Coordinates of C-alpha atoms and ligand atoms in Angstrom, one line a residue:
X1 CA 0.0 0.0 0.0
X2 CA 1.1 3.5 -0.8
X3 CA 2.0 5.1 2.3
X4 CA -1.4 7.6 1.6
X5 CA -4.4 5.9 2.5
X6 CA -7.5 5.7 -0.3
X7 CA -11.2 6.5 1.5
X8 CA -14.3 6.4 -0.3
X9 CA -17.6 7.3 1.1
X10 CA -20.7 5.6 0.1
X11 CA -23.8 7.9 1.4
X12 CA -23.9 12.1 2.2
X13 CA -27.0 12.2 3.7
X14 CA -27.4 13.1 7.4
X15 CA -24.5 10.6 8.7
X16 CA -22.5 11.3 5.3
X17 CA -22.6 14.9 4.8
X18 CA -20.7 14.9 9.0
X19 CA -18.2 12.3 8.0
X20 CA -17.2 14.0 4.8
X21 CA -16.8 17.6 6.7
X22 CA -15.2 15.6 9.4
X23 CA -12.8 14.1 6.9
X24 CA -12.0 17.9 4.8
X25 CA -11.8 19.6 8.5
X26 CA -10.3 17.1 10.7
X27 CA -7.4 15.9 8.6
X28 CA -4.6 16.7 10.5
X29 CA -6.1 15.4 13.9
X30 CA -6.9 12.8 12.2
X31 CA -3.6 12.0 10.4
X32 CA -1.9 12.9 13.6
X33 CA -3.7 10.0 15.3
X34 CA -3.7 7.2 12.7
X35 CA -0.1 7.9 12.2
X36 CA -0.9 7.7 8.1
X37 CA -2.1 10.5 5.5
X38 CA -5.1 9.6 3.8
X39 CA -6.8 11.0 0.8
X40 CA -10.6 11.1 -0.2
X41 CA -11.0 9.6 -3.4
X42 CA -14.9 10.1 -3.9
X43 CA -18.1 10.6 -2.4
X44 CA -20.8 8.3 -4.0
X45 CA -24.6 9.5 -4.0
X46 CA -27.6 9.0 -5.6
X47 CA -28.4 12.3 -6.7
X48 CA -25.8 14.2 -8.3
X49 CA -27.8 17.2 -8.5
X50 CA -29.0 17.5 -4.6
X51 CA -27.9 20.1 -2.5
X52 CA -25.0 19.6 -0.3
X53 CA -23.9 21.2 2.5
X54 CA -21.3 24.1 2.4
X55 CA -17.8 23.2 2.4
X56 CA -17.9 19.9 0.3
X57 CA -16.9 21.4 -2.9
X58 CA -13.4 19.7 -2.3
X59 CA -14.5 16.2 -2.6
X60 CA -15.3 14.6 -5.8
X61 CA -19.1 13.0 -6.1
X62 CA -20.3 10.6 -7.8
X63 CA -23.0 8.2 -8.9
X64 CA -21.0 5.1 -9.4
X65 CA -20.1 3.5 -6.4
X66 CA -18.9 0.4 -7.7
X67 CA -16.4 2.4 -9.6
X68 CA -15.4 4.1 -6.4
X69 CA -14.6 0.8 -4.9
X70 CA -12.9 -1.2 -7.7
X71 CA -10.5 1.9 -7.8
X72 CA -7.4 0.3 -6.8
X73 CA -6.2 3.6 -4.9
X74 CA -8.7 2.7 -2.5
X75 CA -8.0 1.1 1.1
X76 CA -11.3 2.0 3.3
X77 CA -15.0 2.3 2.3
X78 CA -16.8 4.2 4.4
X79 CA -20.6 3.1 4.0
X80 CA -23.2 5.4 5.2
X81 CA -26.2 4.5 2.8
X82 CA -28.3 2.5 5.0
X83 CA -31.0 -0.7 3.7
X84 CA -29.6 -4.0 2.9
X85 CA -30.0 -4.0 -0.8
X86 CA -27.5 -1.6 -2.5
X87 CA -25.3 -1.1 0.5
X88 CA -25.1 -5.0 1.3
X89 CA -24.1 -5.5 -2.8
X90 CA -21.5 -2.9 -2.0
X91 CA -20.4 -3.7 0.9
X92 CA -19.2 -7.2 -0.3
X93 CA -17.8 -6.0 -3.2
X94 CA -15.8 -3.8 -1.0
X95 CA -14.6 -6.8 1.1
X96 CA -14.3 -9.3 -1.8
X97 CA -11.3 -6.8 -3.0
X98 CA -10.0 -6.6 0.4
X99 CA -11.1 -3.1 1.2
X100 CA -11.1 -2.1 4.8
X101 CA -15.1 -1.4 5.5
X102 CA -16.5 0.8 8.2
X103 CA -20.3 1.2 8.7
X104 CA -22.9 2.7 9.9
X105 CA -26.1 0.2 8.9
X106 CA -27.4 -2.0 11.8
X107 CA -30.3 -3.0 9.8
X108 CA -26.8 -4.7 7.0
X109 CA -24.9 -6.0 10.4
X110 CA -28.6 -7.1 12.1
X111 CA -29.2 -9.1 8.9
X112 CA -26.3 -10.1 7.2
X113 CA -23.5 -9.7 9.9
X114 CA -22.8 -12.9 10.4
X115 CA -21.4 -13.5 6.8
X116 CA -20.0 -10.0 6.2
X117 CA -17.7 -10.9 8.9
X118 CA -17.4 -14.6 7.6
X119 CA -16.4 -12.9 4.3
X120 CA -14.0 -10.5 5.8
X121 CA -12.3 -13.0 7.7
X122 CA -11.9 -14.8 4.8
X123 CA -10.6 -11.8 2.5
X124 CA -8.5 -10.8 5.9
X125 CA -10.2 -7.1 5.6
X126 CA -11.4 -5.0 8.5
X127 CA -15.3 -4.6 9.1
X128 CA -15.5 -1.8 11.7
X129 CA -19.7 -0.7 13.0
X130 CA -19.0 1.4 16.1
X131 CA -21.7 4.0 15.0
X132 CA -24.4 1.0 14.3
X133 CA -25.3 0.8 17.5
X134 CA -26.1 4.0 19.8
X135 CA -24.1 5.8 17.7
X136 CA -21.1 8.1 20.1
X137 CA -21.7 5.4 22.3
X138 CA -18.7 2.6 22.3
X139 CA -20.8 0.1 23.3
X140 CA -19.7 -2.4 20.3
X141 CA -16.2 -1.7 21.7
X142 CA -17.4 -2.8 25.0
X143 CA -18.8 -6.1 23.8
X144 CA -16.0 -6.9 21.6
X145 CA -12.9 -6.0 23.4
X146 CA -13.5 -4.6 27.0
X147 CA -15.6 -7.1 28.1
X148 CA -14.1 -10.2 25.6
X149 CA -12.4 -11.8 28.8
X150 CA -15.7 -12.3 30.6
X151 CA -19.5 -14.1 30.1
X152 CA -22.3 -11.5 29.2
X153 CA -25.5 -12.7 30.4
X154 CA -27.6 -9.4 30.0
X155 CA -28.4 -6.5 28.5
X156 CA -30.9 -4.0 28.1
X157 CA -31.6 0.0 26.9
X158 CA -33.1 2.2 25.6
X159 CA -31.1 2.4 21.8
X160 CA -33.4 4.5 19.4
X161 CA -33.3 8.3 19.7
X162 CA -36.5 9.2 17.6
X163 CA -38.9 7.1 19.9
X164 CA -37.6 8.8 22.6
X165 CA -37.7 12.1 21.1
X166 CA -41.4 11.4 20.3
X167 CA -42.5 9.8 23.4
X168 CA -41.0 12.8 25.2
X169 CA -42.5 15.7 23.2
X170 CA -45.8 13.6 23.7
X171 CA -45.3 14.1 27.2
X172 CA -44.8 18.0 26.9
X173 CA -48.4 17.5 24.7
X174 CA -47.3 17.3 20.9
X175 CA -49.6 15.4 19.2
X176 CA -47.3 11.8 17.7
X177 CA -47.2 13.3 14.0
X178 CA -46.0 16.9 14.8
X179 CA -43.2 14.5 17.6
X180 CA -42.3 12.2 14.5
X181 CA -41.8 15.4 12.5
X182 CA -39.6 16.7 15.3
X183 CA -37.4 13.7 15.4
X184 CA -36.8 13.5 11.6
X185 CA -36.0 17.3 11.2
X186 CA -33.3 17.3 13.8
X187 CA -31.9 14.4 11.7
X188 CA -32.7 11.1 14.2
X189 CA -34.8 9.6 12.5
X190 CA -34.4 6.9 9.2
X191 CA -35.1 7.5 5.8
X192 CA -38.2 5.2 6.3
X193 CA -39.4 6.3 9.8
X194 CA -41.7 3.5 10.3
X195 CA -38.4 1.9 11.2
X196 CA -37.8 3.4 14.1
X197 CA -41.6 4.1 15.4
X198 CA -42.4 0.3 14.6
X199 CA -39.4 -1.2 16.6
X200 CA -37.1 -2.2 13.9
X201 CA -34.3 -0.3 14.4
X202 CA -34.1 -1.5 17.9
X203 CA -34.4 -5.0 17.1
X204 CA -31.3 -4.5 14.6
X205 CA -29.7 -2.8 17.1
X206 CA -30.1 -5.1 19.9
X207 CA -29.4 -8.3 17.1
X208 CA -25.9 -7.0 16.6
X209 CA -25.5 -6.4 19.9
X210 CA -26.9 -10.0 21.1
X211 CA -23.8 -11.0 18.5
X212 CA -20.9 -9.5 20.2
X213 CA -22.7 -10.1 23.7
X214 CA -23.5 -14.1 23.3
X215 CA -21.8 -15.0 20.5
X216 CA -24.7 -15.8 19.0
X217 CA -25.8 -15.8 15.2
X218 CA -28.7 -13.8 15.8
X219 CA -30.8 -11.8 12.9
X220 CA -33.2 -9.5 13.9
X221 CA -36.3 -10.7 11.9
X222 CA -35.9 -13.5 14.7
X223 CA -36.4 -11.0 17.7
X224 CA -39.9 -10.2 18.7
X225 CA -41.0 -6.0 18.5
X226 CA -43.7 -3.9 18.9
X227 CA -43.3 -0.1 18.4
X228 CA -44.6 3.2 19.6
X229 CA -47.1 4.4 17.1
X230 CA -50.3 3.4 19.0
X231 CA -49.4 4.5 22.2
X232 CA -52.4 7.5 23.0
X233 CA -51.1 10.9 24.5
X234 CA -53.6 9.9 27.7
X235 CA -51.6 6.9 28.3
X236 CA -48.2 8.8 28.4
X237 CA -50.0 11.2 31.0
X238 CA -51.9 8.2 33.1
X239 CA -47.9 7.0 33.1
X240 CA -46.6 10.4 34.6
X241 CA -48.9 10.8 37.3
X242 CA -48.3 6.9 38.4
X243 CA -44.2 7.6 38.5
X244 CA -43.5 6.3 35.2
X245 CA -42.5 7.0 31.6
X246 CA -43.3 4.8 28.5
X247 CA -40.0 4.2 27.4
X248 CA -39.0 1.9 24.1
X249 CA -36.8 -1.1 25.6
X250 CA -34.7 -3.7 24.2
X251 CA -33.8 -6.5 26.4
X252 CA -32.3 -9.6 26.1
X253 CA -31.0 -12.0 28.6
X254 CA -28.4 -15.4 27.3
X255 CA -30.3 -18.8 27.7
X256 CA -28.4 -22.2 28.1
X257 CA -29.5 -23.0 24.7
X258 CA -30.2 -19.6 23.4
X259 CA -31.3 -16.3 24.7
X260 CA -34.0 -14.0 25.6
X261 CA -34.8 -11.1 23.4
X262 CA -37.5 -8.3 22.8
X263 CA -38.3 -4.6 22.3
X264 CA -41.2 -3.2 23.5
X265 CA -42.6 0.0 25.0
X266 CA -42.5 -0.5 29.0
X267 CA -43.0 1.8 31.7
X268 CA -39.6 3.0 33.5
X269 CA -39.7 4.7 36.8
X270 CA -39.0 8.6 36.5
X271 CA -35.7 8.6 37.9
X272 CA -34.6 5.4 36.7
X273 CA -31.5 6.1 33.9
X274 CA -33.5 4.7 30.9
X275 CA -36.3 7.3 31.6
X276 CA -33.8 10.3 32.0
X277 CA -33.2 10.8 27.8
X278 CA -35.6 13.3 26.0
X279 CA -34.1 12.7 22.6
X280 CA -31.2 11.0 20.8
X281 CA -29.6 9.8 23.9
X282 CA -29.0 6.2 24.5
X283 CA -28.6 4.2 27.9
X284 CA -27.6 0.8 27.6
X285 CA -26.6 -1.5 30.8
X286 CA -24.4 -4.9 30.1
X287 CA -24.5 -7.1 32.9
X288 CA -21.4 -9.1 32.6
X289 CA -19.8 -12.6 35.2
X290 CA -16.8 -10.7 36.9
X291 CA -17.5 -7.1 35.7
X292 CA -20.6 -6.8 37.0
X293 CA -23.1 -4.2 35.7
X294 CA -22.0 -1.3 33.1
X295 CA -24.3 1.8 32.3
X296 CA -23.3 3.4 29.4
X297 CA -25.3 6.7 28.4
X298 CA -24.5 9.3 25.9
X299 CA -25.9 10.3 21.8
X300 CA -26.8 7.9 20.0
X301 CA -28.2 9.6 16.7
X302 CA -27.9 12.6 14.7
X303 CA -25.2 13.1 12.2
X304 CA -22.4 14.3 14.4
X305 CA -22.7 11.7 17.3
X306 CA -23.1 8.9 14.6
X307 CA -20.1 10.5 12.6
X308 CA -18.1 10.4 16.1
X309 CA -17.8 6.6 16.1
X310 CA -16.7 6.5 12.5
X311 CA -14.4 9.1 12.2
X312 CA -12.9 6.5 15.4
X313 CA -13.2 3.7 13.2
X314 CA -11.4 5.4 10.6
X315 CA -8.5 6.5 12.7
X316 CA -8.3 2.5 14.3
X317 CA -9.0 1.1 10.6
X318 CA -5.5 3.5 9.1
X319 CA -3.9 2.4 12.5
X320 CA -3.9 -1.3 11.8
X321 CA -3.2 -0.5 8.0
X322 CA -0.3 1.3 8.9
X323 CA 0.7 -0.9 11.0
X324 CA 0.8 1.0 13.9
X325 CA -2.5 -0.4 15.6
X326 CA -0.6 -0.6 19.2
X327 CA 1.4 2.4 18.9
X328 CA 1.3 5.4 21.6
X329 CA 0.2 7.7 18.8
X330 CA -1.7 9.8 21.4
X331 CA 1.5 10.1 24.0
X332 CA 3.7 11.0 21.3
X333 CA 1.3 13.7 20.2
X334 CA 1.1 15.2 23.6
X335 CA 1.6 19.1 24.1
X336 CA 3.9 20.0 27.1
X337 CA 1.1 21.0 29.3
X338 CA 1.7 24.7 29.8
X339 CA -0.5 25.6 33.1
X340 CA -2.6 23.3 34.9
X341 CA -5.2 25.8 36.5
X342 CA -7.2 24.9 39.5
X343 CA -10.6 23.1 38.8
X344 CA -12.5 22.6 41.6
X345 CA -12.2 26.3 42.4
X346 CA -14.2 27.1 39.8
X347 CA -17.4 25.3 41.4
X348 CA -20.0 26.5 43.7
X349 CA -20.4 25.9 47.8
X350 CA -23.5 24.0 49.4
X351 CA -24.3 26.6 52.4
X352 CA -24.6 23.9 54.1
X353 CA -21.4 22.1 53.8
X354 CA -19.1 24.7 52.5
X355 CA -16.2 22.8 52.5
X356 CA -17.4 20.6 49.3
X357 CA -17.5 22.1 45.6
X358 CA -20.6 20.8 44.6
X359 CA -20.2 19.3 40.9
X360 CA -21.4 20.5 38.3
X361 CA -21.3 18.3 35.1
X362 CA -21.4 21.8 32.4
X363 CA -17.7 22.7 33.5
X364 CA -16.8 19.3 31.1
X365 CA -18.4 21.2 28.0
X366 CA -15.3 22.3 27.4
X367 CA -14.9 23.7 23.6
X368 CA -14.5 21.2 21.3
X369 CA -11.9 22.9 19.2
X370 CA -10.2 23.4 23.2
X371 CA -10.2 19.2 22.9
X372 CA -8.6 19.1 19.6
X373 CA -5.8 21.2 20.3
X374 CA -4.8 19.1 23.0
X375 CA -3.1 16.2 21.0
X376 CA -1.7 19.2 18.2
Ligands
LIG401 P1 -29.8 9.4 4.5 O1 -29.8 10.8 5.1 O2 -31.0 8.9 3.9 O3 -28.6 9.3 3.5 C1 -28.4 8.2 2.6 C2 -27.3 8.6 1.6 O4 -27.0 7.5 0.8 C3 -27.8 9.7 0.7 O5 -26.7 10.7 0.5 C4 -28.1 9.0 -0.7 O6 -27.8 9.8 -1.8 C5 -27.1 7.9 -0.6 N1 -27.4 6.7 -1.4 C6 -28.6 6.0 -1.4 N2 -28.5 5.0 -2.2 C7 -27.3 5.1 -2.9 C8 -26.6 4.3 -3.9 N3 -27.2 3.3 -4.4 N4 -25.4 4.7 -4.2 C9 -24.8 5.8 -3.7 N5 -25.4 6.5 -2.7 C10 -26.6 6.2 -2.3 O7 -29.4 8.3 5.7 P2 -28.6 8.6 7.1 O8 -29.6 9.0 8.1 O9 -27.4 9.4 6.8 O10 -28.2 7.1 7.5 C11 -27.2 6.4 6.8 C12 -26.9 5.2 7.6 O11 -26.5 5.5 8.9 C13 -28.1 4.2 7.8 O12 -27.6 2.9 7.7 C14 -28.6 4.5 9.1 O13 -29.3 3.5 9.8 C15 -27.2 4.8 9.9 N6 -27.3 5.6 11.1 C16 -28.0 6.8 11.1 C17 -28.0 7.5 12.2 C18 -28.8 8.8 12.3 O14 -28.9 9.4 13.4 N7 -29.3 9.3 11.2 C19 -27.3 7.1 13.4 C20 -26.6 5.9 13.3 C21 -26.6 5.2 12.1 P3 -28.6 11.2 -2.1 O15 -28.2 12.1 -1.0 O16 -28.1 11.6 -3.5 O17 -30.1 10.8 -2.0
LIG402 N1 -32.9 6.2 13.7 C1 -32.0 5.9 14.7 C2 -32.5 6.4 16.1 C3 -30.7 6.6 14.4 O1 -33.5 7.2 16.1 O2 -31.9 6.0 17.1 C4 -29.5 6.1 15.3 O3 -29.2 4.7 15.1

């Protein structure tokens, strides 16, 4: 491989268009942390003539994605078209020629993971789906490396962002069409929305997760759903008043010969985690042998959070190509710390017991470009 790395993105739709802004803006953090320079070689869409977002006009688009991949500049496929019908064809054409894959479809991994990663064993090519389930969240991390020294037995959460968002603005009073509409124009929701109202997306979510967790060749047409859609607005209020909220679970539990697994609207006590997220944020809790139980919380959909866990795919994925998977690429990078200011200091006194800063989570929303500068 030449020492620049070849990415082509499949998809510059909501997830797209933030990866390929993330790739043009990013690119010396990025190349900084991979340890390898890496050049985009084409954006495929469907719709050549669509409005992009500003700042694209760099990057070269397409309509022929096949031609993207078969280019033989080309080390990484980024695929962020969603369904299983083109993006599944592409995706194993990708692999077949050895191309490093990173996506962002559960619905692909929920139904055809388990020979995706058959075939990419096989081709010995990297299939990387952080952002496929609860997007920012590094929950498939979790499962596939954290946790790979111990016995899951459980998990559970609350993984789709636009039921949320519409069960909560049904609580505030929005009727469910003006909620759905809500969820899909601050970018949450699917292209096909029934997806995420009806269950689906859950169940894909929770399949691929029920494959890293057990083991198990789960597909998610085998898990039982039931979505959101007929739930009244009188129902969400009769659950307030009683200490609940109607929250979309999915749950699943490992059997000796099998497992346990559903998604279904429940009712969560108020100040239970799962019932604390208004919109896209996820809460998922892994009940593992020696580890115990593990709440992870944090976005899990919209463009940026989703484009999070790929943009960290993409720096592990030119890591390993580089050879350079284990380095200390982040140590190396380090800036001589110039002042280390008090932080405590900064927070407020309880009256009563003065002596204690009270915490305040805000004073970690430090800048983001602050963050970046930190490994320059
Ligand atoms: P989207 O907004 O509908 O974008 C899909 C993109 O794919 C569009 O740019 C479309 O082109 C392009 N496309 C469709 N068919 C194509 C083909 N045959 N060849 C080339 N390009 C094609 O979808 P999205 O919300 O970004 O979701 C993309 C994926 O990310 C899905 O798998 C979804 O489940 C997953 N995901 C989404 C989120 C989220 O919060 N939205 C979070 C996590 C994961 P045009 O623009 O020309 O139509
Ligand atoms: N449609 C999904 C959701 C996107 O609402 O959670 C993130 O996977």
């Amino acid at each position: 491989m030449d020492c620049t790395a070849g990415v082509a993105l499949l998809g510059c739709g909501t997830v797209g268009a933030h990866v390929a802004q993330r790739l043009l803006h990013d690119r010396d953090a990025i190349e900084r942390r991979s340890g390898i320079r890496y050049q985009v070689r084409g954006v495929a869409v469907r719709d050549l003539l669509k409005p992009r977002p500003e700042g694209l006009d760099a990057l070269s688009f397409t309509r022929d994605a096949r031609a993207l991949i078969d280019d033989p500049a080309i080390d990484v496929v980024i695929e962020c078209i969603g369904g299983t019908t083109d993006a599944m064809e592409l995706v194993e054409r990708a692999l077949e020629r050895g191309r490093a894959v990173i996506t962002a479809n559960k619905d692909l991994l929920a139904t055809h993971g388990p020979r995706l990663r058959a075939l990419a064993a096989v081709r010995g090519a990297s299939l990387r789906y952080e952002a496929a389930a609860c997007g920012a969240i590094p929950v498939i991390r979790l499962l596939d490396d954290a946790l790979a020294g111990d016995e899951i037995s459980a998990l559970a959460g609350v993984v789709n962002g636009t039921c949320t968002a519409i069960l909560s603005a049904m609580e505030s009073g929005a009727d469910y069409d003006e909620a759905l509409a809500g969820a899909q124009a601050r970018g949450y929701a699917e292209a096909d929305p029934s997806s995420d109202v009806d269950g689906d997306d859950a169940a894909h979510k929770l399949a691929l997760l029920m494959q890293l967790a057990f083991g198990l060749a789960v597909i998610s047409p085998r898990i039982r759903r039931s979505g959101i859609a007929q739930i009244a607005k009188r129902e969400i209020a009769r659950a307030r008043m009683l200490g609940y909220r109607i929250r979309l679970v999915a749950a699943a539990v490992r059997q000796r010969d099998g497992a346990r697994a559903e998604v279904a609207p429940v009712l969560v006590r108020a100040e239970h985690p799962f019932a604390q997220g208004a919109g896209p944020e996820n809460v998922v809790r892994v009940v593992a042998r020696d580890a115990g139980a593990l709440v992870l919380s944090g976005n899990g959909a919209g463009g940026a959070p989703t484009a999070s866990a790929i943009l960290g795919d993409l720096v592990t994925t030119l890591r390993t190509l580089r050879g350079r998977h284990d380095s200390p690429q982040r140590t190396q990078a380090l800036n001589a710390a110039l002042e280390i200011a008090p932080f405590f200091a900064e927070l407020a006194r309880h009256p009563e017991l003065p002596r204690f800063p009270v915490w305040d989570d805000t004073l970690l929303n430090a800048p983001v470009s602050l963050a970046s500068q930190a490994y320059s």
